[in-house]
Each structure stands twice: as structure tokens, then as C-alpha cells.
Tab-separated table of N, CA, C and O in Angstrom:
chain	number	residue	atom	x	y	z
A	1	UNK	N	-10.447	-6.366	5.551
A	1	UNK	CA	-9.085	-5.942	5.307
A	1	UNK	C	-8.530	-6.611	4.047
A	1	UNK	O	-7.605	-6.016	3.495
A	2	UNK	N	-8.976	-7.813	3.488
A	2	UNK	CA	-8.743	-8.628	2.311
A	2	UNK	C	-9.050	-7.909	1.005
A	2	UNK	O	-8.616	-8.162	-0.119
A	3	UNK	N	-9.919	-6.930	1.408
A	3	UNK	CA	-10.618	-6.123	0.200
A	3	UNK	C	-9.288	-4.972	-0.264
A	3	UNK	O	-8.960	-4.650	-1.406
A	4	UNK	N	-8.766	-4.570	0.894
A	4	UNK	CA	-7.625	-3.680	0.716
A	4	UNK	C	-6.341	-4.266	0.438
A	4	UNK	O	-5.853	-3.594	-0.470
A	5	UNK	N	-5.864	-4.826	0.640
A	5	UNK	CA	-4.624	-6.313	-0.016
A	5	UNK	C	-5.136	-6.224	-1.422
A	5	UNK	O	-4.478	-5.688	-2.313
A	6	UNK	N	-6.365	-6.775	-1.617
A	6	UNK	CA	-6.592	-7.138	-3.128
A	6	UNK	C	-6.359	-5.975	-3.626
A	6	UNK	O	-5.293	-5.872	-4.232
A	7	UNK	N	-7.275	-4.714	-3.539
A	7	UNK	CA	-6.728	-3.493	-4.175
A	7	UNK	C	-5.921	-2.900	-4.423
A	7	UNK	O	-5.704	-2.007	-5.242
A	8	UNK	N	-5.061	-3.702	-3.214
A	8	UNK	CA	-3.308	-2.466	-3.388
A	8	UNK	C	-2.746	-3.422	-4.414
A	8	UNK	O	-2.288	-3.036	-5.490
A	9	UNK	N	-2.812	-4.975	-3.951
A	9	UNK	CA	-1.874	-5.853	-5.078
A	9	UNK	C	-2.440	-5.501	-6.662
A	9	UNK	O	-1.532	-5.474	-7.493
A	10	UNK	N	-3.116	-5.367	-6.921
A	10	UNK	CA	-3.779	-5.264	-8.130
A	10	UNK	C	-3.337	-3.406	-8.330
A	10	UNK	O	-2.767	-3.022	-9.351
A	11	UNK	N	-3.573	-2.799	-7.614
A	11	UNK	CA	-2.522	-1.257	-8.235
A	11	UNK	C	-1.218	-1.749	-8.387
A	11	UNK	O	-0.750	-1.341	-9.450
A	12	UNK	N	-0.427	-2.469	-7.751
A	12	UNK	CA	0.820	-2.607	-7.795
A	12	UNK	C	1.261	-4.049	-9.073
A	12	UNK	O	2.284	-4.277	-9.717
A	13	UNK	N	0.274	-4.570	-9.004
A	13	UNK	CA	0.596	-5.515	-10.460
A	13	UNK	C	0.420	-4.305	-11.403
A	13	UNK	O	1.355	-3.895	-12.092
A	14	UNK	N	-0.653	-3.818	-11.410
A	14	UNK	CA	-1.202	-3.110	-12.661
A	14	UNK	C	0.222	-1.699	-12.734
A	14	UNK	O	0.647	-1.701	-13.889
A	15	UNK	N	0.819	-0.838	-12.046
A	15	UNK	CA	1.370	-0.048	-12.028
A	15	UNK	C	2.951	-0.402	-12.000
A	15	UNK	O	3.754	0.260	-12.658
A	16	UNK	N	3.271	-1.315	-11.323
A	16	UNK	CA	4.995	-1.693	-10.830
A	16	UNK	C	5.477	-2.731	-11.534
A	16	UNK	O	6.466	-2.654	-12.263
A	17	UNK	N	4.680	-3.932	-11.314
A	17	UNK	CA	4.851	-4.921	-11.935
A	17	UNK	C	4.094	-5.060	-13.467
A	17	UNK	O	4.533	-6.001	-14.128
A	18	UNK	N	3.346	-4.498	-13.920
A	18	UNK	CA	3.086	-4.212	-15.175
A	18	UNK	C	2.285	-5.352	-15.527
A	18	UNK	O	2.582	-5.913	-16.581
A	19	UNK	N	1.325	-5.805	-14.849
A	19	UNK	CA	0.914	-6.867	-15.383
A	19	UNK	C	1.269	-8.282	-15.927
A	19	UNK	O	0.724	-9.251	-16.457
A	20	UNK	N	2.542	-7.838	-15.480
A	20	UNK	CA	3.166	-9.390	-16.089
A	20	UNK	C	3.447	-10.788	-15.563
A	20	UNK	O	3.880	-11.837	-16.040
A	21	UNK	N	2.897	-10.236	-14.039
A	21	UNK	CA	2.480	-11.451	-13.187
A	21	UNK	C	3.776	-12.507	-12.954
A	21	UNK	O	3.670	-13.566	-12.336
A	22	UNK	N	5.125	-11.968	-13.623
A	22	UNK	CA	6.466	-12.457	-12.864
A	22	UNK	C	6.801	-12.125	-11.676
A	22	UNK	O	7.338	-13.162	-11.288
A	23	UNK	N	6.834	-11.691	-11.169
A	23	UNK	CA	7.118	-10.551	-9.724
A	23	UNK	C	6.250	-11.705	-8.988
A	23	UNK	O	5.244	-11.583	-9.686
A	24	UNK	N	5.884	-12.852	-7.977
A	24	UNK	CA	4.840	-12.743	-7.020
A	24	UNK	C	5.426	-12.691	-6.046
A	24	UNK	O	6.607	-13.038	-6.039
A	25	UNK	N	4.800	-12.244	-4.906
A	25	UNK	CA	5.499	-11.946	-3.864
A	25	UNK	C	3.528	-11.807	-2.777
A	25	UNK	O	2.374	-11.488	-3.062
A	26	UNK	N	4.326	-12.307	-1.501
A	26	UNK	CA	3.024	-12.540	-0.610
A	26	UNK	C	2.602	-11.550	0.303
A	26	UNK	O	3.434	-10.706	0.638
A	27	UNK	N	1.111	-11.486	0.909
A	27	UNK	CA	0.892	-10.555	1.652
A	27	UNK	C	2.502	-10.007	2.854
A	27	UNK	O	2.571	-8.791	3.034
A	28	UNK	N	3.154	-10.514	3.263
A	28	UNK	CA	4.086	-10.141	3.887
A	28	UNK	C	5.533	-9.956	3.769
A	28	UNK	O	6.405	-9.647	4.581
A	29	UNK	N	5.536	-10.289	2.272
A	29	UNK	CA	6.327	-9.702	1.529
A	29	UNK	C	6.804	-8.405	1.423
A	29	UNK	O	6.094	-7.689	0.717
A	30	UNK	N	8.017	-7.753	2.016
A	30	UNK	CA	8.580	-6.579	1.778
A	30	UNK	C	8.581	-5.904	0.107
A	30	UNK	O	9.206	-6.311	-0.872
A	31	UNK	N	7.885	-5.045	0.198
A	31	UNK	CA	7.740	-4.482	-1.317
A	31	UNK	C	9.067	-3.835	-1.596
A	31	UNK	O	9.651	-3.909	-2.677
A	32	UNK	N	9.516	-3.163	-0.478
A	32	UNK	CA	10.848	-2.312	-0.744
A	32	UNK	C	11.992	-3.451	-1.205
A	32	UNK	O	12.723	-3.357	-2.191
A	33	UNK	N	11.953	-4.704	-0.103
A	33	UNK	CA	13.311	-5.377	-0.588
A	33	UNK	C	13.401	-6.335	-1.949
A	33	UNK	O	14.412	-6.740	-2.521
A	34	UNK	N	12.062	-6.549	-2.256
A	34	UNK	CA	11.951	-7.169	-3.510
A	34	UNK	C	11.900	-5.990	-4.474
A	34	UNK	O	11.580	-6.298	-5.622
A	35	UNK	N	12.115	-4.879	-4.271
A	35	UNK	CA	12.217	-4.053	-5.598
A	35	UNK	C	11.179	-3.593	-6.454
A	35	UNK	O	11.291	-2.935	-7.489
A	36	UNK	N	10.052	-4.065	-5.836
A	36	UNK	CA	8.879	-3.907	-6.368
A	36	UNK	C	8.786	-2.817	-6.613
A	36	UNK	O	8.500	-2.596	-7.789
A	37	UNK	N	8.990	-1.409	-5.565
A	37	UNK	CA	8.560	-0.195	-5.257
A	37	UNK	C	9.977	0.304	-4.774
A	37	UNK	O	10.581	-0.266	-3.866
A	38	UNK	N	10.504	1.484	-5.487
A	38	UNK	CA	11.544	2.514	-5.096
A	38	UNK	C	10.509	3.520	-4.287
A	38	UNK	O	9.280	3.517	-4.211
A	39	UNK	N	11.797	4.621	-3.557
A	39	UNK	CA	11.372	5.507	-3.117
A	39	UNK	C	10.213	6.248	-3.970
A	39	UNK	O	9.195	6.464	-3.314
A	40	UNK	N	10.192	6.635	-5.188
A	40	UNK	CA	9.164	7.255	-6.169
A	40	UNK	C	8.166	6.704	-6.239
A	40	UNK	O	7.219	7.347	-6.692
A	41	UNK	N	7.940	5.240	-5.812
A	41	UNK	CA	6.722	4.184	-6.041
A	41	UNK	C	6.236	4.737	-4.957
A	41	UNK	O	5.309	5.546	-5.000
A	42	UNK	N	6.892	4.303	-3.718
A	42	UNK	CA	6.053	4.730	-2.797
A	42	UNK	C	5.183	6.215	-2.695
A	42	UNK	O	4.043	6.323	-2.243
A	43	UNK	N	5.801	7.020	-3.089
A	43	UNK	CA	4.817	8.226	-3.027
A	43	UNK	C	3.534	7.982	-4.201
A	43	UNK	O	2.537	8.692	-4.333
A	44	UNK	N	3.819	7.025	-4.816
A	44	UNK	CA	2.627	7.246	-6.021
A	44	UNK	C	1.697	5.885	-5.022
A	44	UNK	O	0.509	6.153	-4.843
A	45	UNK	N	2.036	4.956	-4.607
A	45	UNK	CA	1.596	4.400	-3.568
A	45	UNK	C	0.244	5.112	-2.784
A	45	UNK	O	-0.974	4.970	-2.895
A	46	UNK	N	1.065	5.886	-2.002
A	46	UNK	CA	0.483	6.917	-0.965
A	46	UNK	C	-0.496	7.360	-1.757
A	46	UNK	O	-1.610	6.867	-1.578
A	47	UNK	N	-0.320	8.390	-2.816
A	47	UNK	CA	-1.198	9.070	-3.388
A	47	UNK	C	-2.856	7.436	-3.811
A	47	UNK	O	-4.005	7.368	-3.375
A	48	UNK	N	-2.269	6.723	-4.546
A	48	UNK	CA	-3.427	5.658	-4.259
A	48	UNK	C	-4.456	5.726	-3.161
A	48	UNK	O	-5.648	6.008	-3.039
A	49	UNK	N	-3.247	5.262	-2.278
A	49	UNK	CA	-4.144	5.285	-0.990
A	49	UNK	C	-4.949	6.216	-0.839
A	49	UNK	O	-6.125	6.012	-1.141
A	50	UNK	N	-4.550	7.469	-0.339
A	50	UNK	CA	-5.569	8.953	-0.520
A	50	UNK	C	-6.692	8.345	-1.461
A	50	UNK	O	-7.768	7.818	-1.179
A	51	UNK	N	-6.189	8.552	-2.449
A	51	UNK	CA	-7.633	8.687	-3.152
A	51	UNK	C	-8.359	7.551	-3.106
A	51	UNK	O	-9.511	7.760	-2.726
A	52	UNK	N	-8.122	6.485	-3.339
A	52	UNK	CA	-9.049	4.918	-3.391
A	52	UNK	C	-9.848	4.891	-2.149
A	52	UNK	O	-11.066	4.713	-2.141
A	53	UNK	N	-8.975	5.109	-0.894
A	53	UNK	CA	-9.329	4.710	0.567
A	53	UNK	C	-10.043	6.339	1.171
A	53	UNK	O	-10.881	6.356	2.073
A	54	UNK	N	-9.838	6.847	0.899
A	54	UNK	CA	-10.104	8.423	1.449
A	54	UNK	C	-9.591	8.913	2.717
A	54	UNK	O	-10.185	9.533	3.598
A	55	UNK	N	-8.376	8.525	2.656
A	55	UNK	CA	-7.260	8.869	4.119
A	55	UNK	C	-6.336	10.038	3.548
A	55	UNK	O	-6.217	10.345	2.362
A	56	UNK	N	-5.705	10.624	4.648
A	56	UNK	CA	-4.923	11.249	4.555
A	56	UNK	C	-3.476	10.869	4.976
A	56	UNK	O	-3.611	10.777	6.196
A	57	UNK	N	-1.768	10.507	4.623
A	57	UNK	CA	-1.325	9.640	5.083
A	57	UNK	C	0.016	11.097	5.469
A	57	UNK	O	0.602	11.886	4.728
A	58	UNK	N	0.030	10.950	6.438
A	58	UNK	CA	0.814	12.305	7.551
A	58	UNK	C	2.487	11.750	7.045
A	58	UNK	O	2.719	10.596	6.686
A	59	UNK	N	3.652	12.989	7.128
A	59	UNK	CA	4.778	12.564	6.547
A	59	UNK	C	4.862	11.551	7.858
A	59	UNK	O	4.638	10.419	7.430
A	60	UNK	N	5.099	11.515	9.293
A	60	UNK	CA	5.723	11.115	9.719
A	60	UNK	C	4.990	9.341	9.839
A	60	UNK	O	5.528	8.481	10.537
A	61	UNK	N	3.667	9.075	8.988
A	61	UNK	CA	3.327	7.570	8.810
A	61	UNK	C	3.866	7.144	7.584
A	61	UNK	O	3.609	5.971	7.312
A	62	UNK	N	4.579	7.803	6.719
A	62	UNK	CA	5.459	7.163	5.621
A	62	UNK	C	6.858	6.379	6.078
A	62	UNK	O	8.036	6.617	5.815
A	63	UNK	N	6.341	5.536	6.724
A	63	UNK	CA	7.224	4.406	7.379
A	63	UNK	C	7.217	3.198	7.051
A	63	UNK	O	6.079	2.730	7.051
A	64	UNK	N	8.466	2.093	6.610
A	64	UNK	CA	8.024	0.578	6.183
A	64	UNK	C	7.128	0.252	6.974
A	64	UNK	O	6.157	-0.304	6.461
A	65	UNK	N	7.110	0.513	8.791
A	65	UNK	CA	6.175	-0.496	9.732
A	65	UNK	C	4.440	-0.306	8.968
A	65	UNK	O	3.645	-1.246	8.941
A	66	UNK	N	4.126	1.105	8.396
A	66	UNK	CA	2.876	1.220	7.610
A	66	UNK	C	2.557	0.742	6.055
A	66	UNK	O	1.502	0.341	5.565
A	67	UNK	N	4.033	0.959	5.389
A	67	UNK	CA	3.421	1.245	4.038
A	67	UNK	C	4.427	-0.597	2.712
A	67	UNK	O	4.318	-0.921	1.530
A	68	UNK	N	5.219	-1.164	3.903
A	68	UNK	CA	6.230	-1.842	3.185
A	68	UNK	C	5.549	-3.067	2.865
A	68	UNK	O	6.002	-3.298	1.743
A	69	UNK	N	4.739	-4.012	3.137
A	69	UNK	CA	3.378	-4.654	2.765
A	69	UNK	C	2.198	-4.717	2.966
A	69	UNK	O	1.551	-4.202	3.878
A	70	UNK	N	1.709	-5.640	1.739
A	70	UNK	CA	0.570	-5.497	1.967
A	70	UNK	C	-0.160	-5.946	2.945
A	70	UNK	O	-1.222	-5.366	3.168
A	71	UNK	N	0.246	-7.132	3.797
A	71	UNK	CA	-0.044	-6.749	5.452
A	71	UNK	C	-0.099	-5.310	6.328
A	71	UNK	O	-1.103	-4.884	6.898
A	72	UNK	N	0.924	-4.812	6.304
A	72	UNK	CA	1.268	-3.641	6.880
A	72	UNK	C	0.282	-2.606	6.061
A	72	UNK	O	-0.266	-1.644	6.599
A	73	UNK	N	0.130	-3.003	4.504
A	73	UNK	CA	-0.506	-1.731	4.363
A	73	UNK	C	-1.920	-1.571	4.584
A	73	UNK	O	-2.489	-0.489	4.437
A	74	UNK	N	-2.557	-2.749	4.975
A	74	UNK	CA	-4.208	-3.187	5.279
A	74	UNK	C	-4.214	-2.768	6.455
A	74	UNK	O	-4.987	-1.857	6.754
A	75	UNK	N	-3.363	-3.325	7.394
A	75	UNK	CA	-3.080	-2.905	8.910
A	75	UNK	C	-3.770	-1.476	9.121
A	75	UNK	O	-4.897	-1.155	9.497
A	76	UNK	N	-2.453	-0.627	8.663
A	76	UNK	CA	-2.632	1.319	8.051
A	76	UNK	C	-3.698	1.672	7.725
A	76	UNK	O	-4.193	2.598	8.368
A	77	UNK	N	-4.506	1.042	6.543
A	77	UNK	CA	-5.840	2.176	6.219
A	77	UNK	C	-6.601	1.396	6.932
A	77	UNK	O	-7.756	1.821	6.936
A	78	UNK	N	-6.427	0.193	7.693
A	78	UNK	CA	-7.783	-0.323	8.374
A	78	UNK	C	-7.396	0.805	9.860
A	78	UNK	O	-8.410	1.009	10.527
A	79	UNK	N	-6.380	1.366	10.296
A	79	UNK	CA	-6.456	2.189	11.290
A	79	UNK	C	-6.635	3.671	10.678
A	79	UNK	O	-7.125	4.573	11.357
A	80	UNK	N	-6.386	3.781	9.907
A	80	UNK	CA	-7.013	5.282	9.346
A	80	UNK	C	-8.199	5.057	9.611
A	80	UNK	O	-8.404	5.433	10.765
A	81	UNK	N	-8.871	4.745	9.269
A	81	UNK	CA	-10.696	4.239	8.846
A	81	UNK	C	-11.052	4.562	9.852
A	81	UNK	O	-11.713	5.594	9.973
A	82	UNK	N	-10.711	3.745	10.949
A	82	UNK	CA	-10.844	3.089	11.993
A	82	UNK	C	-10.881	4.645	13.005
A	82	UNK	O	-11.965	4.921	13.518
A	83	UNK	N	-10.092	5.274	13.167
A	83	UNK	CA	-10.097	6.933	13.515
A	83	UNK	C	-10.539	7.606	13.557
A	83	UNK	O	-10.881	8.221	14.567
A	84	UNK	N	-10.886	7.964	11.832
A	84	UNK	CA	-11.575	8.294	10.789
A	84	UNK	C	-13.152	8.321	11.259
A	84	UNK	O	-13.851	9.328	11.147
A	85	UNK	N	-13.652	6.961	11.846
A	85	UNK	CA	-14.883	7.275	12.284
A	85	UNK	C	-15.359	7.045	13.505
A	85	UNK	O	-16.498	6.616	13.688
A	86	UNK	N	-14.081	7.453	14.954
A	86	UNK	CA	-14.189	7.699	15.849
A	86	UNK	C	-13.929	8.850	16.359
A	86	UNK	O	-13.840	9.202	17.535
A	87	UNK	N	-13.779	9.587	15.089
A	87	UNK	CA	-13.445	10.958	15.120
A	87	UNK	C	-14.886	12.158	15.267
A	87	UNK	O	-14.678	13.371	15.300
């Protein structure tokens, strides 16, 4: 699940925070309340996810409890996955 933290923080330095490595903020860090990510982030977020992870993310899982850190968001595609190949 560490592998997915690293990947999302590193889209989100590289995309939100711009590389500039002022912003830190910790795995359980609210992305929404630190400003990291507006409503528009998050959908470009999502779309990440899709493609990096190979999930599909349903409107009604576009919820902080899934997508608002990067705890929460390892949580999410480790249960997509997780579905995914009990399916």
C-alpha cells in the first residue's frame, strides 16, 4: 500500500504542488483542507487513479472517506484491487 502513497504523493507534488516541495503535508493529511486539491483536482486525481492503478472509481466513491488522503486514498485502490480480483 506504501507503493500507492508514494505514487499519488509524487502525482500530487509533481501536478498541485508543482514540485516545489513547500506544501508538506502527511499521509493523513486532508488534501482538501490544506488546499492542496480543489474540486477540479480531484477529478484529475480520479482520472490518475484509473489509469496508473487500473480501477474504475463509481460517482457515488468520490467521497473524502476514499479520496481526501493519502491514507484514505491507499485504503480505496487497495480495496478496488482487492475486488477486482475476487471478482
Amino acid at each position: 500500500m506504501s507503493d500507492v502513497k508514494e505514487q499519488v504523493r509524487r502525482y500530487i507534488d509533481d501536478n498541485f504542488i508543482m514540485g516545489s516541495g513547500s506544501e508538506q503535508f502527511s499521509d493523513a493529511d486532508s488534501l482538501l483542507d490544506l488546499h492542496i486539491v480543489d474540486s477540479t483536482g480531484i477529478l484529475e486525481l480520479i482520472l490518475f487513479l484509473e489509469e496508473c492503478f487500473g480501477i474504475q472509481v463509481q460517482d457515488a466513491e468520490m467521497v473524502p472517506e476514499n479520496l481526501d488522503s493519502l491514507e484514505a486514498i491507499a485504503a480505496y485502490v487497495g480495496r478496488k484491487r482487492h475486488a477486482q480480483l475476487a471478482a
